[in-house]
Short mmCIF file of C-alpha atoms in Angstrom, two decimals:
data_model
loop_
_atom_site.label_atom_id
_atom_site.label_comp_id
_atom_site.label_asym_id
_atom_site.label_seq_id
_atom_site.Cartn_x
_atom_site.Cartn_y
_atom_site.Cartn_z
CA UNK A 1 106.36 121.56 121.98
CA UNK A 2 106.65 118.73 124.49
CA UNK A 3 104.03 118.14 127.16
CA UNK A 4 104.12 116.78 130.68
CA UNK A 5 102.13 113.65 131.36
CA UNK A 6 100.53 112.65 134.63
CA UNK A 7 101.99 110.12 137.07
CA UNK A 8 99.29 107.61 136.12
CA UNK A 9 100.10 108.12 132.43
CA UNK A 10 103.80 107.55 133.17
CA UNK A 11 102.91 104.32 134.92
CA UNK A 12 100.70 103.34 132.01
CA UNK A 13 103.52 104.10 129.55
CA UNK A 14 106.02 102.02 131.56
CA UNK A 15 103.64 99.06 131.68
CA UNK A 16 102.97 99.22 127.96
CA UNK A 17 106.68 99.57 127.15
CA UNK A 18 107.35 96.49 129.28
CA UNK A 19 104.89 94.62 127.09
CA UNK A 20 106.78 95.73 123.98
CA UNK A 21 110.16 94.75 125.45
CA UNK A 22 108.92 91.29 126.44
CA UNK A 23 106.96 90.69 123.26
CA UNK A 24 108.96 92.40 120.54
CA UNK A 25 108.42 89.26 118.44
CA UNK A 26 104.84 88.87 119.61
CA UNK A 27 103.15 91.14 117.13
CA UNK A 28 99.66 91.01 118.65
CA UNK A 29 100.58 92.37 122.09
CA UNK A 30 103.18 94.69 120.57
CA UNK A 31 100.71 96.10 118.05
CA UNK A 32 98.05 96.59 120.70
CA UNK A 33 100.53 98.35 123.01
CA UNK A 34 101.77 100.62 120.22
CA UNK A 35 98.19 101.49 119.25
CA UNK A 36 97.37 102.50 122.82
CA UNK A 37 100.54 104.60 123.12
CA UNK A 38 99.71 106.30 119.82
CA UNK A 39 96.01 106.88 120.51
CA UNK A 40 96.60 108.18 124.05
CA UNK A 41 99.67 110.17 122.95
CA UNK A 42 101.69 108.75 125.83
CA UNK A 43 104.88 109.62 123.97
CA UNK A 44 104.28 113.37 124.14
CA UNK A 45 106.56 114.15 127.09
CA UNK A 46 109.69 112.95 125.29
CA UNK A 47 108.72 113.10 121.61
CA UNK A 48 106.79 115.39 119.31
CA UNK A 49 105.33 112.59 117.20
CA UNK A 50 104.49 108.91 117.47
CA UNK A 51 106.77 108.33 114.48
CA UNK A 52 109.74 109.79 116.40
CA UNK A 53 108.86 107.73 119.45
CA UNK A 54 108.92 104.48 117.47
CA UNK A 55 112.11 105.46 115.67
CA UNK A 56 114.20 106.42 118.68
CA UNK A 57 112.75 104.12 121.34
CA UNK A 58 112.37 100.96 119.28
CA UNK A 59 114.35 101.56 116.08
CA UNK A 60 111.09 101.00 114.27
CA UNK A 61 110.06 102.77 111.07
CA UNK A 62 106.65 104.33 110.57
CA UNK A 63 105.49 101.72 108.05
CA UNK A 64 106.52 98.80 110.25
CA UNK A 65 104.93 100.17 113.42
CA UNK A 66 101.73 100.87 111.51
CA UNK A 67 101.80 97.38 110.05
CA UNK A 68 102.16 95.86 113.53
CA UNK A 69 99.10 97.82 114.64
CA UNK A 70 97.08 96.86 111.56
CA UNK A 71 98.11 93.20 111.87
CA UNK A 72 97.07 93.10 115.51
CA UNK A 73 93.75 94.63 114.44
CA UNK A 74 93.34 91.76 111.98
CA UNK A 75 93.78 89.20 114.75
CA UNK A 76 91.30 91.04 116.98
CA UNK A 77 88.81 90.98 114.13
CA UNK A 78 89.28 87.25 113.63
CA UNK A 79 88.86 86.67 117.38
CA UNK A 80 85.61 88.63 117.42
CA UNK A 81 84.30 86.51 114.57
CA UNK A 82 84.80 83.22 116.37
CA UNK A 83 88.50 82.60 115.82
CA UNK A 84 90.29 81.99 119.10
CA UNK A 85 93.83 80.79 119.39
CA UNK A 86 97.14 82.02 120.65
CA UNK A 87 98.77 78.76 119.61
CA UNK A 88 102.26 78.54 118.24
CA UNK A 89 102.60 77.67 114.58
CA UNK A 90 103.66 74.11 115.48
CA UNK A 91 100.63 73.68 117.71
CA UNK A 92 98.38 75.03 114.99
CA UNK A 93 99.77 72.59 112.45
CA UNK A 94 99.21 69.69 114.82
CA UNK A 95 95.63 70.84 115.28
CA UNK A 96 95.19 70.95 111.53
CA UNK A 97 96.68 67.49 111.10
CA UNK A 98 94.32 66.04 113.68
CA UNK A 99 91.26 67.86 112.37
CA UNK A 100 90.99 66.75 108.76
CA UNK A 101 87.26 66.04 109.08
CA UNK A 102 86.39 69.30 110.83
CA UNK A 103 84.84 72.13 108.89
CA UNK A 104 87.41 74.96 108.54
CA UNK A 105 85.01 77.43 110.12
CA UNK A 106 85.16 75.40 113.36
CA UNK A 107 88.96 75.39 113.65
CA UNK A 108 90.18 77.93 116.20
CA UNK A 109 93.42 79.08 114.56
CA UNK A 110 94.93 82.56 114.35
CA UNK A 111 97.90 83.94 112.37
CA UNK A 112 101.08 82.78 114.09
CA UNK A 113 103.14 85.84 113.16
CA UNK A 114 102.93 89.32 111.68
CA UNK A 115 103.95 88.12 108.20
CA UNK A 116 100.90 85.86 108.05
CA UNK A 117 98.56 88.64 109.16
CA UNK A 118 100.06 91.35 106.94
CA UNK A 119 98.35 90.43 103.64
CA UNK A 120 94.97 90.37 105.39
CA UNK A 121 95.31 94.07 106.21
CA UNK A 122 94.49 94.82 102.56
CA UNK A 123 90.94 93.54 103.06
CA UNK A 124 87.95 94.88 104.97
CA UNK A 125 87.03 93.01 108.20
CA UNK A 126 84.43 90.78 106.55
CA UNK A 127 86.81 89.81 103.75
CA UNK A 128 89.58 89.13 106.28
CA UNK A 129 87.47 86.39 107.84
CA UNK A 130 86.58 84.97 104.44
CA UNK A 131 90.21 84.88 103.34
CA UNK A 132 91.50 83.38 106.60
CA UNK A 133 88.99 80.53 106.41
CA UNK A 134 90.19 79.84 102.87
CA UNK A 135 93.80 79.86 104.12
CA UNK A 136 93.04 77.23 106.76
CA UNK A 137 91.21 75.12 104.20
CA UNK A 138 94.00 75.46 101.62
CA UNK A 139 96.69 74.54 104.17
CA UNK A 140 94.83 71.26 104.74
CA UNK A 141 96.94 70.19 107.71
CA UNK A 142 100.15 71.67 106.33
CA UNK A 143 102.14 74.74 107.24
CA UNK A 144 100.43 78.12 106.93
CA UNK A 145 102.91 80.43 105.22
CA UNK A 146 102.81 84.14 104.51
CA UNK A 147 103.00 83.32 100.79
CA UNK A 148 99.88 81.17 101.04
CA UNK A 149 97.99 83.95 102.83
CA UNK A 150 99.08 86.45 100.18
CA UNK A 151 97.84 84.19 97.37
CA UNK A 152 94.46 83.68 99.04
CA UNK A 153 94.07 87.41 99.70
CA UNK A 154 94.82 88.18 96.05
CA UNK A 155 92.26 85.60 94.95
CA UNK A 156 89.62 87.12 97.24
CA UNK A 157 90.38 90.60 95.87
CA UNK A 158 90.22 89.39 92.27
CA UNK A 159 86.95 87.55 92.92
CA UNK A 160 85.36 90.70 94.32
CA UNK A 161 86.64 92.75 91.37
CA UNK A 162 85.33 90.21 88.87
CA UNK A 163 81.88 90.33 90.44
CA UNK A 164 81.78 94.12 90.27
CA UNK A 165 82.94 94.11 86.64
CA UNK A 166 80.29 91.52 85.79
CA UNK A 167 77.63 93.83 87.27
CA UNK A 168 78.86 96.71 85.13
CA UNK A 169 78.80 94.56 82.02
CA UNK A 170 75.30 93.37 82.78
CA UNK A 171 73.99 96.90 83.29
CA UNK A 172 75.57 98.15 80.07
CA UNK A 173 74.19 95.18 78.15
CA UNK A 174 70.63 95.39 79.49
CA UNK A 175 69.93 99.11 79.84
CA UNK A 176 68.16 100.54 76.82
CA UNK A 177 69.77 103.98 77.06
CA UNK A 178 72.86 102.72 75.19
CA UNK A 179 73.18 101.96 71.49
CA UNK A 180 74.40 98.54 70.39
CA UNK A 181 77.70 99.97 69.13
CA UNK A 182 78.32 101.66 72.50
CA UNK A 183 77.61 98.40 74.36
CA UNK A 184 79.98 96.42 72.13
CA UNK A 185 82.73 99.03 72.39
CA UNK A 186 82.43 99.49 76.15
CA UNK A 187 82.42 95.78 76.89
CA UNK A 188 85.40 95.27 74.57
CA UNK A 189 87.27 97.93 76.53
CA UNK A 190 86.43 96.22 79.84
CA UNK A 191 87.60 92.89 78.44
CA UNK A 192 90.95 94.36 77.39
CA UNK A 193 91.47 96.01 80.78
CA UNK A 194 90.58 92.76 82.58
CA UNK A 195 92.99 90.81 80.38
CA UNK A 196 95.77 93.28 81.22
CA UNK A 197 95.00 92.91 84.91
CA UNK A 198 95.02 89.10 84.68
CA UNK A 199 98.50 89.33 83.15
CA UNK A 200 99.54 91.45 86.15
CA UNK A 201 100.01 94.50 83.88
CA UNK A 202 103.19 93.03 82.39
CA UNK A 203 102.27 94.09 78.86
CA UNK A 204 100.45 97.34 79.66
CA UNK A 205 100.94 100.16 82.12
CA UNK A 206 98.29 100.19 84.83
CA UNK A 207 99.28 103.73 85.80
CA UNK A 208 98.95 104.98 82.22
CA UNK A 209 95.57 103.29 81.73
CA UNK A 210 94.19 104.93 84.88
CA UNK A 211 95.62 108.28 83.78
CA UNK A 212 93.96 108.08 80.37
CA UNK A 213 90.62 107.03 81.89
CA UNK A 214 90.79 110.05 84.19
CA UNK A 215 91.60 112.31 81.23
CA UNK A 216 88.66 110.91 79.29
CA UNK A 217 86.38 111.39 82.30
CA UNK A 218 87.38 115.08 82.50
CA UNK A 219 86.67 115.58 78.80
CA UNK A 220 83.21 114.03 79.13
CA UNK A 221 82.35 116.13 82.19
CA UNK A 222 83.61 119.33 80.56
CA UNK A 223 81.81 118.66 77.28
#
């Protein structure tokens, strides 16, 4: 069922659509406009769903429209944490080149395009800031590429995982409720799983390992 929208909502929709038309390559404004259209359901007079609206009005798939929104959220998060910009990529690189002695946390640089922001969407807001600072530092006056951001994000994710695994190992090793044989066996299992992960699961199936762990968990609970 379609719904009528008020005159003010129609005006709001037209203004937001103008933003999208003018900034179809400007992912921040486009993502923000799409988010507002979605959240306020301004599409409801012509379309049943936001997905249909994006598809037929902008030839934009659900995953891409969602990614634009998430990427714009990343930039807003970086802005709120002291990162201000709006510079073009060329301008940003010039700033980097002229700021070799400035601490990365003081450089006001934001992702120049959606592809740079996309990998950061996999992290929580705090980790996004951490990763972006590492990106600026790693670029060291050079070009910030989407590939560089993706590598830094993966490193941040792995670092967090390694810390959590280390905590598990420490608890197993120090708590007296486990026998020595259990500690040795459990830590050996963790080591094997970590090794498989470090090899990007090329020699073992991540999906199968998770499946078997779940099966084992059910057996223990049902015992």
